[in-house]
PDB file of C-alpha atoms in Angstrom:
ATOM      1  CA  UNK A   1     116.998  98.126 102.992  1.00  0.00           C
ATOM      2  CA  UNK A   2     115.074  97.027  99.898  1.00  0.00           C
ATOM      3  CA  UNK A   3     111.671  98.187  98.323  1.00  0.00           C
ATOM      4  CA  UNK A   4     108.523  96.317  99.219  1.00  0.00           C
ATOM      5  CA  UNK A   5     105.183  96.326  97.820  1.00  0.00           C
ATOM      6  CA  UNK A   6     102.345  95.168  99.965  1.00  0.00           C
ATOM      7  CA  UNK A   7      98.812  93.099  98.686  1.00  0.00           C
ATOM      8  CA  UNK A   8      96.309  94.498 100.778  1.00  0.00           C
ATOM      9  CA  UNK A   9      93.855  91.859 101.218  1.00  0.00           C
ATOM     10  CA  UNK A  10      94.821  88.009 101.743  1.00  0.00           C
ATOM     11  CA  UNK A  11      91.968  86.229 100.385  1.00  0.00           C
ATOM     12  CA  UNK A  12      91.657  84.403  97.357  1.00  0.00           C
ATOM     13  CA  UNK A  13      92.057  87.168  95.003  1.00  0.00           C
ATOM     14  CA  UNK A  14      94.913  88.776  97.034  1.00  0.00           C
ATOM     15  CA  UNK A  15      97.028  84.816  96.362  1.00  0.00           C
ATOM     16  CA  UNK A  16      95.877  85.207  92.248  1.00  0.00           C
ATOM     17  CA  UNK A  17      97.223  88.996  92.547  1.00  0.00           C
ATOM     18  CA  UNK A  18     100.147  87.875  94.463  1.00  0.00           C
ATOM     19  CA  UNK A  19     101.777  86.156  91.126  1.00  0.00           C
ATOM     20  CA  UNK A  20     101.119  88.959  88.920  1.00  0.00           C
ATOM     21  CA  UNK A  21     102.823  91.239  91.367  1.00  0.00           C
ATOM     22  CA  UNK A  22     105.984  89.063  91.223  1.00  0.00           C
ATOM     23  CA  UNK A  23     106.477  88.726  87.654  1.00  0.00           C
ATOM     24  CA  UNK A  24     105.903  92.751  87.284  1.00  0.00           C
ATOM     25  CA  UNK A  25     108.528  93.574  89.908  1.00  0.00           C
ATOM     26  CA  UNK A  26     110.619  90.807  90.120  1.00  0.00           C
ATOM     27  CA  UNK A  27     113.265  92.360  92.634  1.00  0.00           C
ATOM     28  CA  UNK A  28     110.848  93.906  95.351  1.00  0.00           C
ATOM     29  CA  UNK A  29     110.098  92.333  98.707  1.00  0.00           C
ATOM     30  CA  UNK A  30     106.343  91.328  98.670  1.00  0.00           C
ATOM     31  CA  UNK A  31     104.179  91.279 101.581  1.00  0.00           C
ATOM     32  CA  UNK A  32     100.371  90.522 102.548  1.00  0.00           C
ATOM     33  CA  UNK A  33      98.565  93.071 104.390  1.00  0.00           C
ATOM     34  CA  UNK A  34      95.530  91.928 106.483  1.00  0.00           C
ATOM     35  CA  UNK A  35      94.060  93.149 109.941  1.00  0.00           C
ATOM     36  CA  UNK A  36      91.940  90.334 110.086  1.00  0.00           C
ATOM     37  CA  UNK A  37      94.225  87.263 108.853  1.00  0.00           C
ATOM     38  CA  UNK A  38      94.977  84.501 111.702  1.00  0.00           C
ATOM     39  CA  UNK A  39      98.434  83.709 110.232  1.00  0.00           C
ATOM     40  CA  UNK A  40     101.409  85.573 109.780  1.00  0.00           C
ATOM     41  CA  UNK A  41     102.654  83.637 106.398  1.00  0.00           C
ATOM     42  CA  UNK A  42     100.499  82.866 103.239  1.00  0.00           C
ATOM     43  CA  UNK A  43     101.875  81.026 100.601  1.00  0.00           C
ATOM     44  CA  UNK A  44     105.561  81.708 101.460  1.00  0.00           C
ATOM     45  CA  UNK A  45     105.232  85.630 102.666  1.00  0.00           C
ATOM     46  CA  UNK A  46     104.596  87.227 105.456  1.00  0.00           C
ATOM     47  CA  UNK A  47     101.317  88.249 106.703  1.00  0.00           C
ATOM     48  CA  UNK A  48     101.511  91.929 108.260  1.00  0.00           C
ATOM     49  CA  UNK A  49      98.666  94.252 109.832  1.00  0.00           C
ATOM     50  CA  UNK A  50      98.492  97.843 108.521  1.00  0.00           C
ATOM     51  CA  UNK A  51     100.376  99.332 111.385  1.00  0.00           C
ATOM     52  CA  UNK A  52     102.733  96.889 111.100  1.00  0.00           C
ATOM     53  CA  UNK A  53     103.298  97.902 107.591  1.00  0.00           C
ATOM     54  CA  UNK A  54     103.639 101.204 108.211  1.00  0.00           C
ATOM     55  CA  UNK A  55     106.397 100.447 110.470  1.00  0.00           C
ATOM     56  CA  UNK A  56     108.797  98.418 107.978  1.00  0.00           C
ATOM     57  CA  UNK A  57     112.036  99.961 107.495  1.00  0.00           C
ATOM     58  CA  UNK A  58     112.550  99.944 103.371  1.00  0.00           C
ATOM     59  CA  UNK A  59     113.824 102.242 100.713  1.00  0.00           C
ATOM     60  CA  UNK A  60     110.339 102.562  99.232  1.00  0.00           C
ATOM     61  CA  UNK A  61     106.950 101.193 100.006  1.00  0.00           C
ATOM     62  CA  UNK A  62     104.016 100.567  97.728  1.00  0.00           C
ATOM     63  CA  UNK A  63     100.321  98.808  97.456  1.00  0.00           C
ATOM     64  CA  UNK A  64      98.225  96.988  95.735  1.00  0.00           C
ATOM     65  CA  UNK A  65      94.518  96.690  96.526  1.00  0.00           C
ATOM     66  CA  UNK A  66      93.116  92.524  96.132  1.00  0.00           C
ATOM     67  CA  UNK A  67      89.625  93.638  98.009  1.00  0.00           C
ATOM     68  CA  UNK A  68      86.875  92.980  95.709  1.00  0.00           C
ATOM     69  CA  UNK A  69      84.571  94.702  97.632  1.00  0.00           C
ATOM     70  CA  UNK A  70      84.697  98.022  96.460  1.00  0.00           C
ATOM     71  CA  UNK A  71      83.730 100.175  99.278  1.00  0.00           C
ATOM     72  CA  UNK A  72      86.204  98.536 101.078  1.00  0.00           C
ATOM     73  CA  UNK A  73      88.755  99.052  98.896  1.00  0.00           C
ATOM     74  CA  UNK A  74      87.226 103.371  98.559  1.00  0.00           C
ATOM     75  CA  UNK A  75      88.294 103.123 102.272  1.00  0.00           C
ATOM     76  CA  UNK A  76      91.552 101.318 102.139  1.00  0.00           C
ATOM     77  CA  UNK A  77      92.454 103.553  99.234  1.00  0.00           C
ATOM     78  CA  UNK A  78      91.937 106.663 101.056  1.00  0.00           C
ATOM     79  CA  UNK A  79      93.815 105.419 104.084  1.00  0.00           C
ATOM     80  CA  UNK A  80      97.018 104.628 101.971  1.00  0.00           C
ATOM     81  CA  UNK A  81      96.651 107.935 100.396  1.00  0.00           C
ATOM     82  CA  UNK A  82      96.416 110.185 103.495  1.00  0.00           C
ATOM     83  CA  UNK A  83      99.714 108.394 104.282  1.00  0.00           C
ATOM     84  CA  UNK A  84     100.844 109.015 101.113  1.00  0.00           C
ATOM     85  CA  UNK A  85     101.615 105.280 100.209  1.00  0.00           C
ATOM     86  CA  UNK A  86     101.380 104.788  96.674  1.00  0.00           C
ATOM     87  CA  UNK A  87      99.043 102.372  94.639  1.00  0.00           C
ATOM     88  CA  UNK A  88     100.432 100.796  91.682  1.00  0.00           C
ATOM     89  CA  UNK A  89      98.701  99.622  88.923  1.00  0.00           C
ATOM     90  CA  UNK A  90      98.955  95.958  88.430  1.00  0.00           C
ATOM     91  CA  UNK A  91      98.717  93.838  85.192  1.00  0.00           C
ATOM     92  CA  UNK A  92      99.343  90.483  84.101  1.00  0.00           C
ATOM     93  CA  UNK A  93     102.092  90.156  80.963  1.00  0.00           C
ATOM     94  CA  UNK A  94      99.377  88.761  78.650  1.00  0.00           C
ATOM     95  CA  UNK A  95      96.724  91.988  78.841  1.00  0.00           C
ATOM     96  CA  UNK A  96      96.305  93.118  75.669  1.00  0.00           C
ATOM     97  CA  UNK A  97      95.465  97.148  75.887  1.00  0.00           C
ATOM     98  CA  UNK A  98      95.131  98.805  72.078  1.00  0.00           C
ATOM     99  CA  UNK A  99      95.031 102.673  71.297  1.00  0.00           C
ATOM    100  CA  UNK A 100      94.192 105.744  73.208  1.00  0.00           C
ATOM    101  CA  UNK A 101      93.515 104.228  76.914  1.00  0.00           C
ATOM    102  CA  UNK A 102      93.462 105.759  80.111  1.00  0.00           C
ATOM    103  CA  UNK A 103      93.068 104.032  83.476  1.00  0.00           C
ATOM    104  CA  UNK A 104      93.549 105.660  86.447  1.00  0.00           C
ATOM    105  CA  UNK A 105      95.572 104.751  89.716  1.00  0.00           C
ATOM    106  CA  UNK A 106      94.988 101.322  91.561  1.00  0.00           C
ATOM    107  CA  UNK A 107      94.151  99.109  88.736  1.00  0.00           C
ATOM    108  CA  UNK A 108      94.117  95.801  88.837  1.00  0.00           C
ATOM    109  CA  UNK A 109      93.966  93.378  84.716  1.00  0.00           C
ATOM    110  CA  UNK A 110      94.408  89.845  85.630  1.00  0.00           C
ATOM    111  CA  UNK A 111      95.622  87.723  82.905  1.00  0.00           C
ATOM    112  CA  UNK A 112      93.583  87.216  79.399  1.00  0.00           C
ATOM    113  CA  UNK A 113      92.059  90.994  80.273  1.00  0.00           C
ATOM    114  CA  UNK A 114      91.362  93.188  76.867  1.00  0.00           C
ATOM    115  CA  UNK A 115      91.051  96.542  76.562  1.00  0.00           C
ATOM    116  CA  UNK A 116      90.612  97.666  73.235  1.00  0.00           C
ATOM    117  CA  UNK A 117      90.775 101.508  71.728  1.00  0.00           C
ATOM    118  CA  UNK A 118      89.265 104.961  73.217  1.00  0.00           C
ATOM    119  CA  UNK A 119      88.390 103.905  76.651  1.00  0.00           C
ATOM    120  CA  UNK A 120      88.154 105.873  79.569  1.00  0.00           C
ATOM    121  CA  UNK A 121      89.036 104.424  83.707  1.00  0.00           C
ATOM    122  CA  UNK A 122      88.449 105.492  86.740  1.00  0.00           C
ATOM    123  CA  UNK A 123      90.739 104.765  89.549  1.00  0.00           C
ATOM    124  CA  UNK A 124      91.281 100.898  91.361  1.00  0.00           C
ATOM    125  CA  UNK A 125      89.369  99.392  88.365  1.00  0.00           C
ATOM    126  CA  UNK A 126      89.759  95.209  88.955  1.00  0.00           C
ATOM    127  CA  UNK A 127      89.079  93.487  85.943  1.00  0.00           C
ATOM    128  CA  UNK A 128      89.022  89.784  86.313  1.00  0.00           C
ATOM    129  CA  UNK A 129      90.530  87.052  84.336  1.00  0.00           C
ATOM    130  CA  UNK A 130      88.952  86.563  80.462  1.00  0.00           C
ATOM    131  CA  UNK A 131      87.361  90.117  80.996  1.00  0.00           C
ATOM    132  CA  UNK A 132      87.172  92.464  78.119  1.00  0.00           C
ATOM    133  CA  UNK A 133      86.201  96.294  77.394  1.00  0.00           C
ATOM    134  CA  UNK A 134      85.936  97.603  74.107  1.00  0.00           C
ATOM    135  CA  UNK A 135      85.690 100.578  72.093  1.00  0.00           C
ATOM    136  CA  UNK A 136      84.358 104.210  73.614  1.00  0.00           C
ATOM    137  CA  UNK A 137      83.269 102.506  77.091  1.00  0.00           C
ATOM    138  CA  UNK A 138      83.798 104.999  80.149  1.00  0.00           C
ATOM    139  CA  UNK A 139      84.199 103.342  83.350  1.00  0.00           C
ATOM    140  CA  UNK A 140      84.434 105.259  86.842  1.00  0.00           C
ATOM    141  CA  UNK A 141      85.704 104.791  90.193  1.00  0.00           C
ATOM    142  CA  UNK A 142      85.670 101.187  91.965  1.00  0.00           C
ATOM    143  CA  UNK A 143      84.292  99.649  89.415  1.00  0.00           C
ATOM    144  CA  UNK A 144      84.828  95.924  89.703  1.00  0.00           C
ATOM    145  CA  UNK A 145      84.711  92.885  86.911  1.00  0.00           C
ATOM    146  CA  UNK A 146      84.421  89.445  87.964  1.00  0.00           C
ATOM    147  CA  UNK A 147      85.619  86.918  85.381  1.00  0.00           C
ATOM    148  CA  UNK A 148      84.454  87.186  81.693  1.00  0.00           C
ATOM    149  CA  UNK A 149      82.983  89.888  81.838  1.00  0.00           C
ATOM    150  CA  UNK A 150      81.984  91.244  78.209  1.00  0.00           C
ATOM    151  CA  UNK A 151      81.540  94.817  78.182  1.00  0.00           C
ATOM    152  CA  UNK A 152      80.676  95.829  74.338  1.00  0.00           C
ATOM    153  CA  UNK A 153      81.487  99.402  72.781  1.00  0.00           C
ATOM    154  CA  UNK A 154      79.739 102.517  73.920  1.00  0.00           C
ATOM    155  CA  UNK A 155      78.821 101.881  77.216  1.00  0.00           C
ATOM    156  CA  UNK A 156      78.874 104.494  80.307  1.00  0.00           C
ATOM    157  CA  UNK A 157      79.299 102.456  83.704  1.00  0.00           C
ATOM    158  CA  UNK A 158      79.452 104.718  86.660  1.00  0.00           C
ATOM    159  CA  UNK A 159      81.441 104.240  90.273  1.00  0.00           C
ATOM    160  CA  UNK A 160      80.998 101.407  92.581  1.00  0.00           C
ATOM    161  CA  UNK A 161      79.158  99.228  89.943  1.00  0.00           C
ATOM    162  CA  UNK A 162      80.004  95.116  90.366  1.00  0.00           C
ATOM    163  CA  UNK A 163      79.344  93.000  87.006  1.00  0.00           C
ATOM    164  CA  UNK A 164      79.164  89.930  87.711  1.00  0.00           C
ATOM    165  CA  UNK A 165      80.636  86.572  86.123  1.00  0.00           C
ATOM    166  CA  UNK A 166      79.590  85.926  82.426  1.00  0.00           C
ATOM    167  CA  UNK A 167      77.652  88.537  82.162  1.00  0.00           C
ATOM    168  CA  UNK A 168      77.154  90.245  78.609  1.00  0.00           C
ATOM    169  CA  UNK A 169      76.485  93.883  78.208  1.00  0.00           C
ATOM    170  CA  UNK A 170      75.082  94.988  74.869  1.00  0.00           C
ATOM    171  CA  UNK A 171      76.809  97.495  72.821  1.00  0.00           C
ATOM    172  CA  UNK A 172      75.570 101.288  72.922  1.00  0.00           C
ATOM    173  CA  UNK A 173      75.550 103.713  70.497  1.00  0.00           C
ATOM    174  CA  UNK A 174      77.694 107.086  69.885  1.00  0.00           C
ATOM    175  CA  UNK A 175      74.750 108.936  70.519  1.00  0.00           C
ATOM    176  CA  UNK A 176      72.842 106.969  73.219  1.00  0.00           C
ATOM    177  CA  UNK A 177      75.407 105.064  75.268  1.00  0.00           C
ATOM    178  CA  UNK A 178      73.631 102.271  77.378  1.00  0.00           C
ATOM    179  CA  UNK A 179      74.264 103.491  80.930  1.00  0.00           C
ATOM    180  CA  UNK A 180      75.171 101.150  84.300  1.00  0.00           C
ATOM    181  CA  UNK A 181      74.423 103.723  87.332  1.00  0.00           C
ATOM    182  CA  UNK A 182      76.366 103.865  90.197  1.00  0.00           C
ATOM    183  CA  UNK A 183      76.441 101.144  92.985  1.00  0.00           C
ATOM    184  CA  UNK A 184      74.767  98.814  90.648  1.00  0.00           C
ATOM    185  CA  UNK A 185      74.980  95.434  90.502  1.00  0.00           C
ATOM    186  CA  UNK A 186      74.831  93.058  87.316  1.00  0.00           C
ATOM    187  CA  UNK A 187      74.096  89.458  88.273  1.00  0.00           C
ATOM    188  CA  UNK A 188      76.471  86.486  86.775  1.00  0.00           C
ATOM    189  CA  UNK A 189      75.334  85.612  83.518  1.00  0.00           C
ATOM    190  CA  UNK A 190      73.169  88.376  82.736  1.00  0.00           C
ATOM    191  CA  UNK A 191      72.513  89.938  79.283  1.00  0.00           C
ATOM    192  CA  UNK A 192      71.861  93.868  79.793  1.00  0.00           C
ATOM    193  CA  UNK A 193      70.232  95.379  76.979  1.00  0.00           C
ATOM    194  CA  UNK A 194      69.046  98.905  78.493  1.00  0.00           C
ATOM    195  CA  UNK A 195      70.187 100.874  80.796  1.00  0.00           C
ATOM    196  CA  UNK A 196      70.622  99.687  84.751  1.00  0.00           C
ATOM    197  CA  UNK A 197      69.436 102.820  87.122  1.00  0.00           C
ATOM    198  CA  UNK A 198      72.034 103.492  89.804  1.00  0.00           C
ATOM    199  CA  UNK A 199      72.055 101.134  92.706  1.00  0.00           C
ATOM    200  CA  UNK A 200      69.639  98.162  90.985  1.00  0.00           C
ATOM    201  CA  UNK A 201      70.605  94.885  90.779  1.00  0.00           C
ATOM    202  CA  UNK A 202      69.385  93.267  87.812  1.00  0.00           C
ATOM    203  CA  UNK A 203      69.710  89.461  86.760  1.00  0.00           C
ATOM    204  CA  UNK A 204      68.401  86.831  83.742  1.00  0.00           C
ATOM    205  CA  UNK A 205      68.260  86.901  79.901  1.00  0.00           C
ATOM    206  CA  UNK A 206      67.775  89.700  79.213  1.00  0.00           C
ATOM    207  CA  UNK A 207      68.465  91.301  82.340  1.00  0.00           C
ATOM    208  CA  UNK A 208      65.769  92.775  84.967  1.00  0.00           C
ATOM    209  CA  UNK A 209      66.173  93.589  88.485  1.00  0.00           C
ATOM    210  CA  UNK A 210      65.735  91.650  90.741  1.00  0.00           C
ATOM    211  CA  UNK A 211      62.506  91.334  92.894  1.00  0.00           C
ATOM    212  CA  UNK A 212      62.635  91.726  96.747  1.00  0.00           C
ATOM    213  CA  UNK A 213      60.453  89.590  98.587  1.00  0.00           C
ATOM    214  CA  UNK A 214      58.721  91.559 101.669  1.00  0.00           C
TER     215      UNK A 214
END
């Protein structure tokens, strides 16, 4: 029997995870998990269901969670953990991470990430490629990056938020932290300078959320 470590999720950003996961443990078997995949190979490995994953024989068996949508992955997360599978932290050899840093369980830093001094992470944080967060930012749970994302110092963003592509978020202050609420949504490209309320979705330069037509 060997180890194997399975990418939950075989879409497009379970095949860029896939690499990442092979150069960081180079002597594991690697697997796809996906209930709702119509092959059973992808790219060279083998396509499994959950139950089916359950039901490899192996010395040990880990996760990795590719969903990007992050309720989703809240759910897959606390399926693997009431079956105690472990989720491993996943980052590409070039992400630069500087002083005092913690990120929790289930994280995913694709390659060209940054994460620069006196930050705080929730759990399964995915932070797409060219993505950076800097100085005294605080980030919850499920919080997800899409690519080049530039998150400036001193800025609060709570669980479930999704910042989209390009998007630039202005730097807060020490004492007045600009604030991204929970469940909210920052379009691609957008420039945030104030705070976003929880569950808004705000787009443009400078960013304002975003009008619902009856």
């Amino acid at each position: 029997m060997t180890d194997v470590i399975g990418i939950y999720g075989a879409s497009g950003f379970g095949r860029e995870v896939l690499p990442l996961v092979r150069e960081q443990y180079s002597s594991v078997e690697l697997v796809f998990i996906d209930d709702g995949f119509q092959s059973d190979n992808l790219n060279g490995y083998k396509v499994l269901s959950f139950d089916d994953f359950l039901e490899v024989e192996a010395t040990s068996k880990k996760l990795t969670v590719a969903i990007a949508d992050s309720k989703i992955r809240e759910a897959v997360t606390k399926k693997c953990e009431e079956r105690n599978l472990p989720i491993i932290n996943i980052s590409a050899s070039n992400v630069v991470i500087l002083d005092e840093v913690e990120i929790g369980q289930g994280s995913i830093l694709c390659p060209f990430v940054t994460v620069t001094s006196n930050v705080q992470i929730g759990k399964s944080f995915h932070a797409n490629i060219y993505s950076y967060v800097a100085h005294d930012c605080v980030i919850g749970d499920y919080v997800t990056f899409a690519p080049r994302v530039h998150c400036n110092g001193n800025i609060h963003i709570d669980d479930f938020a999704y910042i989209g592509t390009g998007a630039v978020i202005k730097q807060g202050s020490p004492d007045k932290p600009l604030k991204i609420g929970k469940g909210a949504i920052v379009g691609m490209g957008a420039v945030v300078t104030k705070d976003v309320p929880a569950g808004t979705i705000v787009i443009g330069n400078p960013a304002k959320p975003l009008e619902r037509k009856s």
